[in-house]
XYZ file of C-alpha atoms in Angstrom:
769
model
C -38.943 -11.278 -29.897
C -36.579 -10.903 -32.902
C -38.611 -13.391 -34.924
C -41.836 -11.557 -34.158
C -40.400 -8.247 -35.270
C -39.124 -9.768 -38.519
C -42.606 -11.190 -39.182
C -43.970 -7.692 -38.844
C -41.296 -6.253 -41.072
C -42.166 -8.495 -44.020
C -45.965 -8.661 -44.676
C -47.740 -9.422 -47.929
C -51.392 -9.277 -48.974
C -53.289 -11.048 -51.811
C -55.992 -8.777 -53.300
C -59.262 -9.904 -54.770
C -57.726 -9.509 -58.177
C -54.960 -11.996 -57.270
C -52.335 -9.265 -57.044
C -49.686 -9.743 -54.307
C -48.757 -6.630 -52.322
C -45.643 -6.641 -50.294
C -45.236 -4.296 -47.304
C -41.755 -3.585 -45.985
C -41.180 -1.645 -42.785
C -37.983 0.313 -43.461
C -37.264 0.980 -39.783
C -37.082 -2.723 -38.942
C -34.941 -3.306 -42.042
C -32.545 -0.665 -40.624
C -32.651 -2.429 -37.291
C -31.669 -5.705 -38.886
C -28.799 -3.999 -40.772
C -27.569 -2.415 -37.541
C -27.746 -5.765 -35.693
C -25.605 -7.395 -38.337
C -23.188 -4.538 -38.436
C -22.888 -4.610 -34.629
C -22.047 -8.303 -34.598
C -19.482 -7.920 -37.366
C -17.827 -4.958 -35.629
C -17.706 -6.858 -32.337
C -16.052 -9.864 -33.994
C -13.522 -7.530 -35.733
C -12.691 -5.760 -32.498
C -12.181 -9.120 -30.767
C -9.968 -10.449 -33.526
C -7.895 -7.277 -33.652
C -7.393 -7.120 -29.927
C -6.490 -10.899 -29.854
C -3.819 -10.247 -32.540
C -2.416 -7.198 -30.698
C -2.224 -9.152 -27.421
C -0.458 -12.175 -29.129
C 2.548 -10.031 -30.354
C 2.654 -7.376 -27.564
C 4.874 -5.502 -26.793
C 5.888 -5.484 -30.469
C 3.724 -2.974 -32.439
C 2.843 -2.195 -36.045
C 5.329 0.671 -35.959
C 8.221 -1.678 -35.111
C 7.173 -3.905 -37.992
C 7.230 -0.986 -40.337
C 10.736 -0.135 -39.153
C 11.937 -3.620 -39.805
C 10.265 -3.590 -43.229
C 12.001 -0.372 -44.198
C 15.373 -1.761 -43.032
C 14.981 -5.011 -44.946
C 13.642 -3.198 -48.003
C 16.785 -1.001 -48.027
C 19.010 -4.067 -47.571
C 17.241 -5.707 -50.564
C 17.794 -2.663 -52.762
C 21.443 -2.495 -51.726
C 21.903 -6.159 -52.436
C 22.766 -7.074 -48.817
C 20.379 -10.007 -48.769
C 21.527 -11.785 -51.956
C 22.710 -14.775 -49.992
C 19.254 -15.106 -48.432
C 17.562 -14.930 -51.853
C 19.907 -17.573 -53.247
C 19.217 -19.888 -50.321
C 15.451 -19.564 -50.848
C 15.846 -20.236 -54.629
C 17.684 -23.465 -53.826
C 14.913 -24.512 -51.458
C 11.943 -23.328 -53.614
C 12.717 -23.489 -57.395
C 9.484 -21.677 -58.235
C 10.712 -18.634 -56.283
C 13.427 -17.926 -58.905
C 10.798 -17.680 -61.638
C 9.250 -14.572 -60.091
C 10.116 -11.128 -61.419
C 12.688 -9.206 -59.291
C 10.149 -6.744 -57.820
C 7.826 -9.488 -56.611
C 10.756 -11.502 -55.295
C 12.100 -8.485 -53.421
C 8.678 -7.758 -51.792
C 8.124 -11.362 -50.736
C 11.616 -11.707 -49.239
C 11.125 -8.419 -47.335
C 7.702 -9.368 -45.999
C 8.707 -12.815 -44.828
C 12.055 -11.723 -43.361
C 10.434 -8.682 -41.602
C 7.590 -10.742 -40.099
C 9.923 -13.486 -38.860
C 12.340 -11.119 -37.257
C 9.512 -9.063 -35.885
C 8.077 -12.161 -34.169
C 11.436 -12.935 -32.672
C 11.732 -9.362 -31.513
C 8.257 -9.640 -29.891
C 9.236 -12.823 -28.083
C 12.439 -11.179 -26.813
C 10.629 -8.022 -25.611
C 7.924 -10.037 -23.872
C 10.329 -12.124 -21.918
C 12.602 -9.158 -21.197
C 9.581 -7.295 -19.774
C 8.508 -10.330 -17.765
C 11.965 -10.547 -16.316
C 12.054 -6.875 -15.472
C 8.638 -7.119 -13.770
C 9.870 -9.772 -11.422
C 11.812 -7.044 -9.683
C 9.942 -5.706 -6.693
C 12.654 -3.633 -5.062
C 10.893 -0.421 -6.110
C 8.354 -0.982 -3.414
C 10.980 -0.404 -0.775
C 12.061 2.910 -2.196
C 11.358 5.909 0.109
C 8.299 7.802 -1.083
C 9.363 10.497 -3.555
C 13.024 9.489 -3.310
C 13.580 6.937 -6.042
C 17.145 5.664 -6.479
C 18.882 5.810 -9.877
C 18.564 2.031 -10.496
C 14.846 2.177 -9.779
C 14.409 5.168 -12.107
C 16.332 3.297 -14.786
C 14.140 0.227 -14.289
C 11.012 2.342 -14.570
C 12.271 4.056 -17.712
C 13.021 0.768 -19.460
C 9.652 -0.715 -18.519
C 7.809 2.371 -19.782
C 9.678 2.260 -23.108
C 8.868 -1.385 -23.700
C 5.241 -1.064 -22.596
C 4.557 1.972 -24.770
C 2.152 4.818 -24.409
C -1.318 3.276 -24.754
C -1.454 -0.495 -24.191
C -4.743 -2.334 -24.378
C -6.496 -3.523 -21.306
C -5.353 -7.161 -21.706
C -2.145 -6.506 -23.716
C 0.154 -7.049 -20.727
C -1.306 -10.299 -19.523
C 1.284 -12.442 -21.304
C 4.046 -10.231 -19.882
C 3.060 -10.699 -16.244
C 5.412 -12.837 -14.144
C 4.151 -15.865 -12.221
C 3.460 -15.662 -8.467
C 6.553 -17.204 -6.815
C 6.177 -20.055 -4.329
C 8.004 -19.139 -1.071
C 10.010 -21.770 0.735
C 8.416 -23.607 3.641
C 11.010 -22.352 6.068
C 10.307 -18.695 5.088
C 6.550 -19.150 5.586
C 6.973 -20.905 8.935
C 9.235 -18.103 10.213
C 6.789 -15.406 9.110
C 3.848 -17.338 10.630
C 5.565 -17.639 14.049
C 6.287 -13.881 14.047
C 2.628 -13.068 13.418
C 1.198 -15.267 16.196
C 3.738 -14.197 18.843
C 1.799 -11.067 19.985
C -1.250 -12.866 21.240
C -0.090 -16.207 22.565
C 1.805 -16.903 25.771
C 5.235 -18.551 25.966
C 3.947 -22.043 26.384
C 1.500 -21.808 23.474
C 4.161 -20.250 21.312
C 6.604 -23.097 22.088
C 3.952 -25.578 21.126
C 3.191 -23.837 17.837
C 6.956 -23.541 17.101
C 7.407 -27.308 17.647
C 4.454 -28.073 15.340
C 5.843 -25.761 12.651
C 9.344 -27.294 12.858
C 7.835 -30.797 12.669
C 5.803 -29.788 9.584
C 8.793 -28.047 7.930
C 11.160 -30.997 8.240
C 8.531 -33.627 7.508
C 5.298 -33.488 5.468
C 5.892 -29.867 4.457
C 8.810 -30.851 2.140
C 6.714 -33.353 0.233
C 3.736 -30.981 -0.138
C 6.047 -28.259 -1.287
C 7.393 -30.386 -4.178
C 3.834 -30.940 -5.527
C 3.134 -27.273 -5.154
C 6.222 -26.436 -7.173
C 5.065 -28.716 -9.967
C 1.622 -27.016 -9.955
C 3.231 -23.587 -10.135
C 5.076 -24.552 -13.332
C 1.963 -25.506 -15.361
C -0.614 -23.095 -13.948
C -0.689 -19.319 -14.522
C -1.073 -18.862 -10.713
C -0.614 -21.549 -8.131
C -3.214 -19.961 -5.779
C -6.050 -18.305 -7.694
C -7.883 -21.315 -9.203
C -7.924 -23.194 -5.914
C -8.805 -20.020 -4.076
C -11.872 -19.470 -6.237
C -12.861 -23.148 -6.171
C -12.434 -23.986 -2.505
C -12.821 -20.695 -0.649
C -15.760 -19.414 -2.729
C -17.494 -21.917 -4.985
C -17.406 -24.792 -2.439
C -18.610 -22.603 0.336
C -22.134 -23.744 1.346
C -23.003 -20.834 3.692
C -25.273 -17.960 2.454
C -23.750 -15.334 0.238
C -25.692 -12.559 1.874
C -23.529 -10.902 4.631
C -20.984 -13.763 4.585
C -19.497 -13.276 1.099
C -21.128 -10.452 -0.931
C -20.097 -6.799 -0.274
C -21.597 -3.398 -1.175
C -20.713 0.128 -2.260
C -22.591 3.329 -1.728
C -23.280 6.485 -3.697
C -21.934 9.894 -2.849
C -23.741 10.533 0.411
C -24.120 14.371 0.183
C -24.731 14.685 -3.571
C -27.416 13.295 -5.839
C -27.330 14.539 -9.431
C -31.128 14.080 -9.838
C -34.017 12.934 -7.688
C -35.908 11.499 -10.620
C -35.304 7.814 -10.155
C -35.987 6.727 -13.745
C -33.487 9.309 -15.054
C -30.771 8.389 -12.535
C -31.001 4.703 -13.330
C -31.045 5.321 -17.052
C -27.938 7.512 -16.958
C -26.169 5.006 -14.632
C -27.023 2.086 -16.933
C -25.561 4.124 -19.840
C -22.346 4.704 -17.836
C -22.202 0.987 -16.967
C -22.534 0.124 -20.658
C -19.669 2.516 -21.501
C -17.515 0.640 -19.037
C -18.598 -2.699 -20.586
C -17.767 -1.470 -24.059
C -14.371 -0.241 -22.912
C -13.723 -3.695 -21.502
C -14.959 -5.501 -24.679
C -12.934 -3.257 -26.946
C -10.016 -3.182 -24.484
C -9.956 0.563 -24.587
C -10.161 0.709 -20.804
C -6.649 1.622 -19.610
C -4.810 -1.126 -17.781
C -4.044 -0.486 -14.082
C -0.433 0.294 -12.944
C 1.298 0.563 -9.646
C 3.632 3.574 -9.370
C 2.675 4.247 -12.967
C 5.026 1.530 -14.162
C 4.274 -1.973 -12.799
C 1.152 -3.369 -14.478
C -1.660 -4.999 -12.485
C -3.344 -8.120 -13.726
C -6.620 -7.258 -15.444
C -7.844 -10.821 -15.830
C -10.892 -10.214 -13.660
C -12.372 -7.431 -15.747
C -13.971 -9.496 -18.591
C -16.287 -11.250 -16.145
C -17.728 -7.949 -14.800
C -20.894 -8.135 -16.876
C -23.212 -10.993 -17.870
C -21.830 -13.288 -15.164
C -23.762 -15.353 -12.626
C -22.831 -17.809 -9.957
C -24.924 -20.937 -10.539
C -25.785 -22.985 -7.436
C -24.860 -26.668 -7.293
C -25.147 -29.309 -4.590
C -21.387 -29.547 -3.874
C -19.641 -26.834 -5.767
C -21.122 -23.813 -7.517
C -20.055 -22.745 -11.049
C -19.541 -19.378 -12.545
C -21.178 -18.834 -15.916
C -20.288 -15.946 -18.261
C -22.653 -15.143 -21.133
C -21.273 -13.354 -24.178
C -24.298 -12.030 -25.997
C -26.348 -10.501 -23.225
C -28.362 -7.408 -24.291
C -30.742 -6.855 -21.413
C -31.006 -5.981 -17.763
C -33.222 -7.938 -15.369
C -35.207 -5.279 -13.492
C -37.247 -5.734 -10.297
C -40.029 -3.335 -9.371
C -42.719 -3.722 -6.665
C -42.628 -7.500 -6.574
C -42.392 -8.138 -10.328
C -39.531 -9.002 -12.620
C -39.095 -7.379 -16.083
C -36.636 -7.565 -19.010
C -35.249 -4.173 -19.952
C -33.481 -4.234 -23.353
C -30.389 -2.020 -23.362
C -29.611 -2.854 -26.984
C -32.365 -2.678 -29.584
C -32.333 -2.210 -33.332
C -28.630 -3.067 -33.492
C -27.662 -0.101 -31.288
C -27.533 0.884 -27.631
C -30.397 2.871 -26.392
C -29.806 6.446 -25.372
C -30.351 7.579 -21.751
C -33.705 9.273 -22.547
C -34.897 6.081 -24.347
C -33.921 3.978 -21.349
C -35.665 6.399 -19.045
C -38.890 6.048 -20.999
C -38.615 2.277 -20.747
C -38.038 2.410 -16.971
C -41.018 4.756 -16.528
C -43.081 2.167 -18.367
C -41.974 -0.482 -15.904
C -42.675 1.890 -12.907
C -46.222 2.404 -14.175
C -46.900 -1.174 -15.121
C -45.691 -2.475 -11.803
C -48.339 -0.423 -10.105
C -51.102 -2.544 -11.637
C -49.394 -5.815 -12.562
C -50.154 -8.614 -10.161
C -47.122 -10.582 -8.827
C -47.249 -14.323 -9.347
C -47.176 -16.422 -6.109
C -43.617 -16.463 -4.821
C -42.340 -13.970 -7.382
C -41.825 -11.067 -4.967
C -39.516 -12.969 -2.663
C -37.813 -15.294 -5.200
C -34.481 -13.537 -4.731
C -34.464 -14.734 -1.131
C -33.414 -18.179 -2.402
C -30.134 -16.648 -3.608
C -29.450 -15.312 -0.179
C -29.692 -18.667 1.586
C -27.709 -21.871 1.980
C -26.236 -22.856 -1.380
C -27.163 -26.577 -1.471
C -30.811 -25.777 -0.599
C -30.944 -23.170 -3.398
C -29.399 -25.683 -5.864
C -31.924 -28.426 -4.962
C -34.790 -25.988 -5.128
C -33.590 -24.677 -8.509
C -33.299 -28.182 -9.933
C -36.780 -29.229 -8.658
C -38.903 -26.222 -9.558
C -36.881 -24.237 -12.179
C -35.435 -26.709 -14.540
C -38.214 -26.570 -17.180
C -41.019 -24.549 -18.605
C -41.738 -20.852 -17.843
C -39.772 -20.876 -14.612
C -36.612 -22.034 -16.367
C -37.037 -19.505 -19.180
C -37.584 -16.563 -16.804
C -34.762 -17.677 -14.446
C -32.422 -17.945 -17.469
C -33.285 -14.302 -18.458
C -32.282 -13.120 -14.993
C -29.094 -15.170 -14.856
C -28.041 -14.278 -18.374
C -28.712 -10.529 -17.996
C -25.983 -8.000 -18.062
C -26.733 -7.251 -14.435
C -29.727 -6.913 -12.098
C -31.364 -3.631 -11.291
C -33.855 -3.033 -8.455
C -36.211 -0.157 -8.043
C -36.582 0.446 -4.317
C -39.251 2.736 -2.916
C -37.365 3.771 0.175
C -35.342 6.969 0.456
C -31.991 6.563 2.073
C -29.362 9.252 2.567
C -27.141 10.985 5.079
C -28.019 13.098 8.060
C -25.318 14.040 10.556
C -28.026 14.276 13.256
C -29.373 10.791 12.458
C -26.556 8.293 11.837
C -29.049 5.422 11.561
C -30.118 6.839 8.224
C -26.726 6.071 6.693
C -26.539 2.767 8.607
C -29.869 1.611 7.184
C -28.719 2.652 3.701
C -25.646 0.457 3.996
C -27.497 -2.373 5.557
C -30.050 -2.308 2.744
C -27.206 -2.696 0.228
C -25.535 -5.559 2.068
C -28.579 -7.573 2.800
C -31.501 -5.952 0.904
C -34.686 -7.922 0.332
C -34.641 -8.124 -3.450
C -30.986 -8.261 -4.416
C -30.107 -11.196 -6.663
C -27.003 -12.311 -4.791
C -25.800 -14.717 -7.536
C -25.221 -11.982 -10.063
C -21.813 -10.443 -10.517
C -23.364 -7.230 -9.326
C -26.798 -5.744 -8.710
C -27.700 -2.052 -8.825
C -30.343 -0.631 -6.534
C -31.889 2.685 -7.396
C -33.988 4.312 -4.659
C -37.002 6.565 -4.937
C -34.961 9.702 -4.185
C -32.393 8.893 -6.900
C -29.684 7.378 -4.659
C -27.777 4.474 -6.103
C -26.053 1.488 -4.466
C -24.429 -1.747 -5.567
C -24.068 -5.268 -4.189
C -21.461 -7.593 -5.685
C -20.774 -11.311 -5.610
C -17.232 -12.138 -4.509
C -16.176 -15.312 -6.316
C -15.671 -13.896 -9.802
C -13.531 -10.874 -8.795
C -12.243 -8.810 -5.846
C -13.625 -5.507 -4.596
C -10.994 -3.442 -6.448
C -12.777 -4.224 -9.696
C -16.209 -3.166 -8.546
C -14.811 -0.038 -6.809
C -13.173 0.981 -10.043
C -16.393 0.386 -11.957
C -18.456 2.309 -9.385
C -16.035 5.253 -9.318
C -15.928 5.603 -13.106
C -19.646 5.213 -13.528
C -20.534 7.670 -10.767
C -18.426 10.301 -12.565
C -19.659 9.473 -16.022
C -23.280 9.663 -14.675
C -22.579 13.300 -13.754
C -20.912 14.059 -17.069
C -23.980 12.725 -18.955
C -25.995 15.291 -17.088
C -29.714 16.066 -16.657
C -32.118 18.780 -17.880
C -33.627 21.426 -15.635
C -36.409 19.002 -14.587
C -33.951 16.319 -13.576
C -34.702 14.071 -16.595
C -32.174 12.692 -19.083
C -31.010 14.916 -21.794
C -31.891 14.499 -25.527
C -34.818 13.134 -27.484
C -35.684 9.582 -28.447
C -34.729 8.585 -32.007
C -37.565 7.865 -34.363
C -35.710 5.461 -36.584
C -35.966 2.532 -34.190
C -39.124 0.670 -33.025
C -38.862 0.179 -29.258
C -40.938 -2.673 -27.885
C -42.052 -2.174 -24.244
C -40.156 -4.119 -21.586
C -41.330 -7.677 -21.101
C -42.760 -9.038 -17.928
C -41.308 -12.288 -16.732
C -43.832 -15.122 -16.320
C -43.710 -17.624 -13.516
C -45.574 -20.877 -12.635
C -44.377 -21.498 -9.091
C -46.184 -24.343 -7.382
C -47.476 -23.983 -3.785
C -44.713 -26.193 -2.359
C -42.079 -23.915 -3.848
C -43.866 -20.816 -2.585
C -43.693 -22.240 0.909
C -40.000 -22.823 0.553
C -39.468 -19.250 -0.703
C -41.338 -17.968 2.412
C -39.091 -19.976 4.616
C -36.011 -18.559 2.826
C -37.340 -15.037 3.314
C -37.823 -15.631 6.976
C -34.185 -16.972 7.307
C -32.835 -13.959 5.361
C -34.852 -11.591 7.580
C -33.378 -13.211 10.704
C -29.811 -12.811 9.281
C -30.530 -9.218 8.428
C -31.933 -8.511 11.949
C -28.801 -10.036 13.464
C -26.437 -7.813 11.513
C -25.093 -4.829 13.514
C -23.729 -2.316 10.945
C -22.541 1.180 11.748
C -20.721 3.767 9.560
C -18.360 6.254 11.155
C -17.686 9.392 9.105
C -14.421 10.505 10.579
C -13.987 14.101 9.558
C -11.794 15.419 12.355
C -8.868 14.886 10.060
C -7.875 12.588 7.186
C -5.050 11.767 4.847
C -3.881 15.397 4.753
C -2.813 15.321 8.352
C -1.488 11.715 8.325
C 0.897 12.697 5.463
C 2.374 15.385 7.683
C 3.367 12.711 10.131
C 5.426 11.112 7.373
C 3.786 7.709 7.631
C 1.739 5.517 5.367
C -2.030 6.416 5.715
C -3.084 2.776 5.570
C -0.511 1.688 8.158
C -1.553 4.578 10.421
C -5.181 3.492 10.222
C -4.329 -0.176 10.856
C -2.472 0.765 14.040
C -5.420 2.860 15.101
C -7.656 -0.141 14.537
C -5.345 -2.240 16.777
C -5.586 0.431 19.522
C -9.266 0.653 19.142
C -9.745 -3.137 19.234
C -7.764 -3.351 22.469
C -9.893 -0.587 23.998
C -12.961 -2.535 22.923
C -11.977 -6.079 23.837
C -9.042 -5.727 26.280
C -6.844 -8.095 24.269
C -5.137 -8.507 20.865
C -6.376 -10.847 18.205
C -5.416 -12.358 14.811
C -6.166 -9.541 12.337
C -6.796 -9.892 8.601
C -6.102 -7.059 6.162
C -6.613 -7.743 2.510
C -3.842 -6.843 0.030
C -3.445 -7.596 -3.639
C -1.174 -9.875 -5.627
C -2.214 -8.468 -8.984
C 1.479 -7.637 -9.728
C 1.466 -11.300 -10.878
C -0.532 -13.011 -13.498
C -3.989 -14.139 -12.377
C -3.195 -12.607 -8.979
C -5.993 -11.872 -6.485
C -5.406 -11.305 -2.827
C -3.134 -12.073 0.091
C -3.455 -11.582 3.814
C -1.516 -8.993 5.818
C -1.539 -10.143 9.476
C -1.515 -6.658 10.833
C -1.440 -7.429 14.532
C 2.385 -7.365 15.209
C 4.661 -7.309 18.143
C 5.463 -3.635 17.171
C 1.807 -2.541 17.031
C 1.116 -4.270 20.418
C 4.075 -2.483 21.965
C 2.701 0.818 20.749
C -0.867 0.079 22.000
C 0.439 -0.904 25.463
C 2.580 2.204 25.671
C -0.327 4.545 24.806
C -2.713 2.984 27.280
C -0.142 2.667 30.067
C 0.878 6.344 29.809
C -2.573 7.909 29.464
C -3.035 10.776 29.844
C 0.049 11.586 27.778
C 1.145 15.030 28.842
C 4.944 15.077 28.881
C 6.808 15.641 25.658
C 9.138 12.772 26.489
C 6.164 10.372 26.655
C 4.948 11.636 23.339
C 8.382 11.054 21.721
C 8.548 7.556 23.077
C 5.084 6.725 21.730
C 5.851 8.366 18.418
C 8.988 6.196 18.053
C 6.897 3.105 18.831
C 4.349 4.271 16.290
C 6.959 4.715 13.533
C 8.309 1.220 14.332
C 4.812 -0.282 14.127
C 4.048 1.565 10.905
C 7.341 0.496 9.275
C 6.714 -3.134 10.265
C 3.184 -3.043 8.881
C 4.362 -1.434 5.615
C 6.992 -4.092 5.221
C 4.383 -6.824 5.741
C 2.166 -5.208 3.143
C 5.069 -5.068 0.611
C 5.955 -8.656 1.270
C 2.382 -9.830 0.720
C 2.206 -7.896 -2.594
C 5.465 -9.541 -3.577
C 4.150 -13.077 -3.089
C 5.792 -13.516 0.324
C 2.670 -13.741 2.402
C 1.821 -16.546 4.872
C -1.825 -17.521 4.402
C -2.152 -18.326 0.658
C 0.929 -20.476 0.722
C -0.309 -22.495 3.690
C -3.762 -22.731 2.137
C -2.259 -24.333 -1.007
C -0.159 -26.690 1.066
C -3.290 -27.779 2.869
C -5.178 -28.413 -0.503
C -2.222 -30.554 -1.658
C -2.367 -32.544 1.585
C -6.026 -33.205 1.029
C -5.350 -34.377 -2.555
C -2.742 -36.787 -1.202
C -4.888 -37.978 1.699
C -2.394 -36.715 4.253
C -3.423 -35.178 7.609
C -1.501 -32.242 8.959
C -2.401 -31.109 12.489
C -0.390 -27.988 12.062
C -2.145 -26.858 8.843
C -5.583 -27.719 10.211
C -4.936 -25.627 13.354
C -3.529 -22.714 11.454
C -6.323 -22.564 8.880
C -9.006 -22.863 11.580
C -7.840 -19.811 13.581
C -10.694 -17.245 13.648
C -10.230 -13.727 12.196
C -11.944 -11.685 14.928
C -10.842 -8.468 13.198
C -11.137 -8.523 9.493
C -10.211 -5.262 7.670
C -9.921 -3.929 4.107
C -9.288 -0.579 2.486
C -11.520 0.496 -0.395
C -9.260 2.042 -3.022
C -10.042 5.532 -4.259
C -8.696 7.251 -7.360
C -8.604 4.344 -9.780
C -10.678 6.066 -12.410
C -11.630 9.509 -13.560
C -10.501 11.557 -10.660
C -12.975 13.959 -9.060
C -11.401 17.063 -7.403
C -12.837 16.735 -3.921
C -11.495 20.107 -2.967
C -13.627 21.631 -5.728
C -16.553 19.312 -5.181
C -16.421 18.293 -1.515
C -20.016 17.043 -1.571
C -19.149 14.271 -4.029
C -17.158 12.234 -1.611
C -18.107 8.529 -1.593
C -18.622 6.611 1.593
C -17.105 3.536 -0.060
C -18.498 0.183 0.910
C -18.247 -2.713 3.332
C -18.869 -6.332 4.162
C -20.093 -8.546 6.994
C -18.066 -9.890 9.919
C -15.897 -13.016 9.248
C -16.213 -14.384 12.790
C -19.483 -14.595 14.697
C -17.842 -12.950 17.663
C -15.634 -10.508 15.675
C -15.751 -7.305 13.636
C -15.496 -6.514 9.947
C -14.117 -3.103 9.198
C -13.910 -1.582 5.716
C -12.528 1.967 5.302
C -12.006 4.426 2.561
C -9.762 7.474 2.659
C -11.991 10.021 0.894
C -9.936 13.018 -0.079
C -7.680 14.875 2.410
C -10.064 15.305 5.292
C -12.486 12.370 5.500
C -12.166 8.653 6.331
C -15.251 6.449 6.375
C -15.283 3.325 8.547
C -17.890 0.559 7.895
C -18.127 -1.483 11.073
C -20.010 -4.773 11.065
C -20.711 -7.437 13.694
C -23.513 -9.642 14.868
C -25.990 -8.790 17.558
C -26.108 -12.344 18.725
C -22.602 -11.969 20.100
C -22.419 -10.454 23.591
C -18.752 -9.471 22.920
C -19.320 -7.106 20.046
C -21.067 -3.727 19.426
C -20.488 -1.945 16.184
C -21.468 1.471 17.412
C -19.186 1.138 20.438
C -16.327 -0.083 18.305
C -16.824 2.879 15.955
C -16.567 5.164 18.890
C -13.371 3.389 19.974
C -11.896 3.959 16.471
C -12.722 7.625 16.631
C -11.094 7.824 20.059
C -8.027 5.881 18.902
C -7.626 8.167 15.878
C -7.657 11.178 18.245
C -5.180 9.508 20.672
C -2.636 9.030 17.857
C -3.186 12.583 16.546
C -2.495 14.002 19.999
C 1.001 12.626 19.864
C 1.817 15.043 16.999
C 0.196 18.119 18.497
């Protein structure tokens, strides 16, 4: 495309008289200039940010201070010994005039001392950040030592650090002792095993701790010394990339738009504005102007996952997939009515404006009405939803050369994938299936490219949704991106007709979007049809229900003086017991991003304390007497405190599951068999839960704009006979629960479990009324 445009820019003609006439298209020359300027600016930004990161937390201001001090010392003659020493070592130095000599000594001495100062500050900050005692401080009642710690950290970090500046200052994830992990594990399994089973597990744990565990731990210690994080690389490799099961439902997750507010119902305008907002987020990452994340406003969170947000694709392989990140992507792969197109976001050396993008999208909408899809093109994305080894073999056989390879590369190397969907989802309190179908379409939609870091679906009525691949990053990154971009989309605004604001610029020649060409043989078309049928079967088996709990929310929970997350987790335990009549191993995702390259850890939220509370509530129903309420409230406080401690321990690197997972990987490397580890890691998570964070980005005042609440997102069930529950605390008065299970299981029913959650929430509230 670039070569063709250059050929048009420079044309010459030979007249009958032999005269040569040269025609230059000024607009294309301007485009070439802008492209060159853009490349140079990007490289300069990258070099500057790399330099800033290499010396952080030292700054240019501190270098200037050192320069002034050394300059004054030079003038006062305080550095004469240093000058004499340099003259002895470098005879040519003494031949310089005094002014030049003074400047050189000052520059060299300042820079050397400044680098030493940078090294000292970095390691001091790293040492300070190993302290995690602040997490145990009562909310709103920080002790004097904690306040002092926070003050020192803030002074060292400075006011506006770059996105990646703090990476070299992050402490490493500590390796807990085997004995600590065994003790914590036994505590977590005690609630749902009998005495005989518990004694057997305790014996296995003690045998492992005194035997093979010691040897495995030594190897793990060595790994922790030379790697930035002893868990994350193995977690990505063995849990995600070596997984052979389909990504759809099993791994990918989704997020939804604001369910009661749509800024425009013009689909092309909504997608154009949203793409512009996404590009702003990308530019902020590239230039590192996106503010790094902090816990309690002081402790930095690892931002290592952000650079792979855009232009990233999971490539299928027979044994282990790979993650490819492409640096120079300038286009979006867009699907419309069974056809694939390339939508250039950057043209003529600049980013297209929203109104220009809207015109390009309208062109695609109109073209897709008449264009004829190639055989197999409409359902090609179904291959990404299926079993990984089959997709890898199919890709190698039919898409390794020619037009198919070229078109596939354009999809995989795109910034992200966008899908124009002709359905009209939304929210209707009288018809809950409308919201359920919206979520189901985002988790297992027909045309989502499940390998991409994320895909954006824009519906006919202007609603937006996203589906994200899990290997490259965790849900906190995508939820941050979605929250920021939904807000920026509103800020960009629309005209009275619902179209994007502004007018296209006339100094850039915009080529129409390109149609991707395919030459898919009949055998491949048949395999694509089979993949579509398999995906349809998985989609039909998914039982997904969203509960909008608006009886009360965080506002009431805070009056109970308990953690909202812990409160909800205890409610989920009560609901699960109502639904299943028993307790089960429960997974709640927490983060370890307080450490370098940190990702997640498991909170085993079914505890002896939560079980005691559940039994008390159910045994005493209906709870009428105040004495009964006080007893249950005391048990609730105990369960909440225990859960909060578990969450803090997991964030501090003292969890159970990641440590045992890494010990298991070491055992496999060494060819050792551990019955204990095999049993522990094969235990099913019949209740898998996760909270979608809210308030990471530009905050929307939900009291002022209550219709802009987001329903968050969700994921599929981890166990075939279990539930997956994602929830988001939306403002003070709403909590959304995304409940998923499989219809094939006779033990689960998502709608019934959602009703049990609502009832459990009301049961707990009644204790405080």
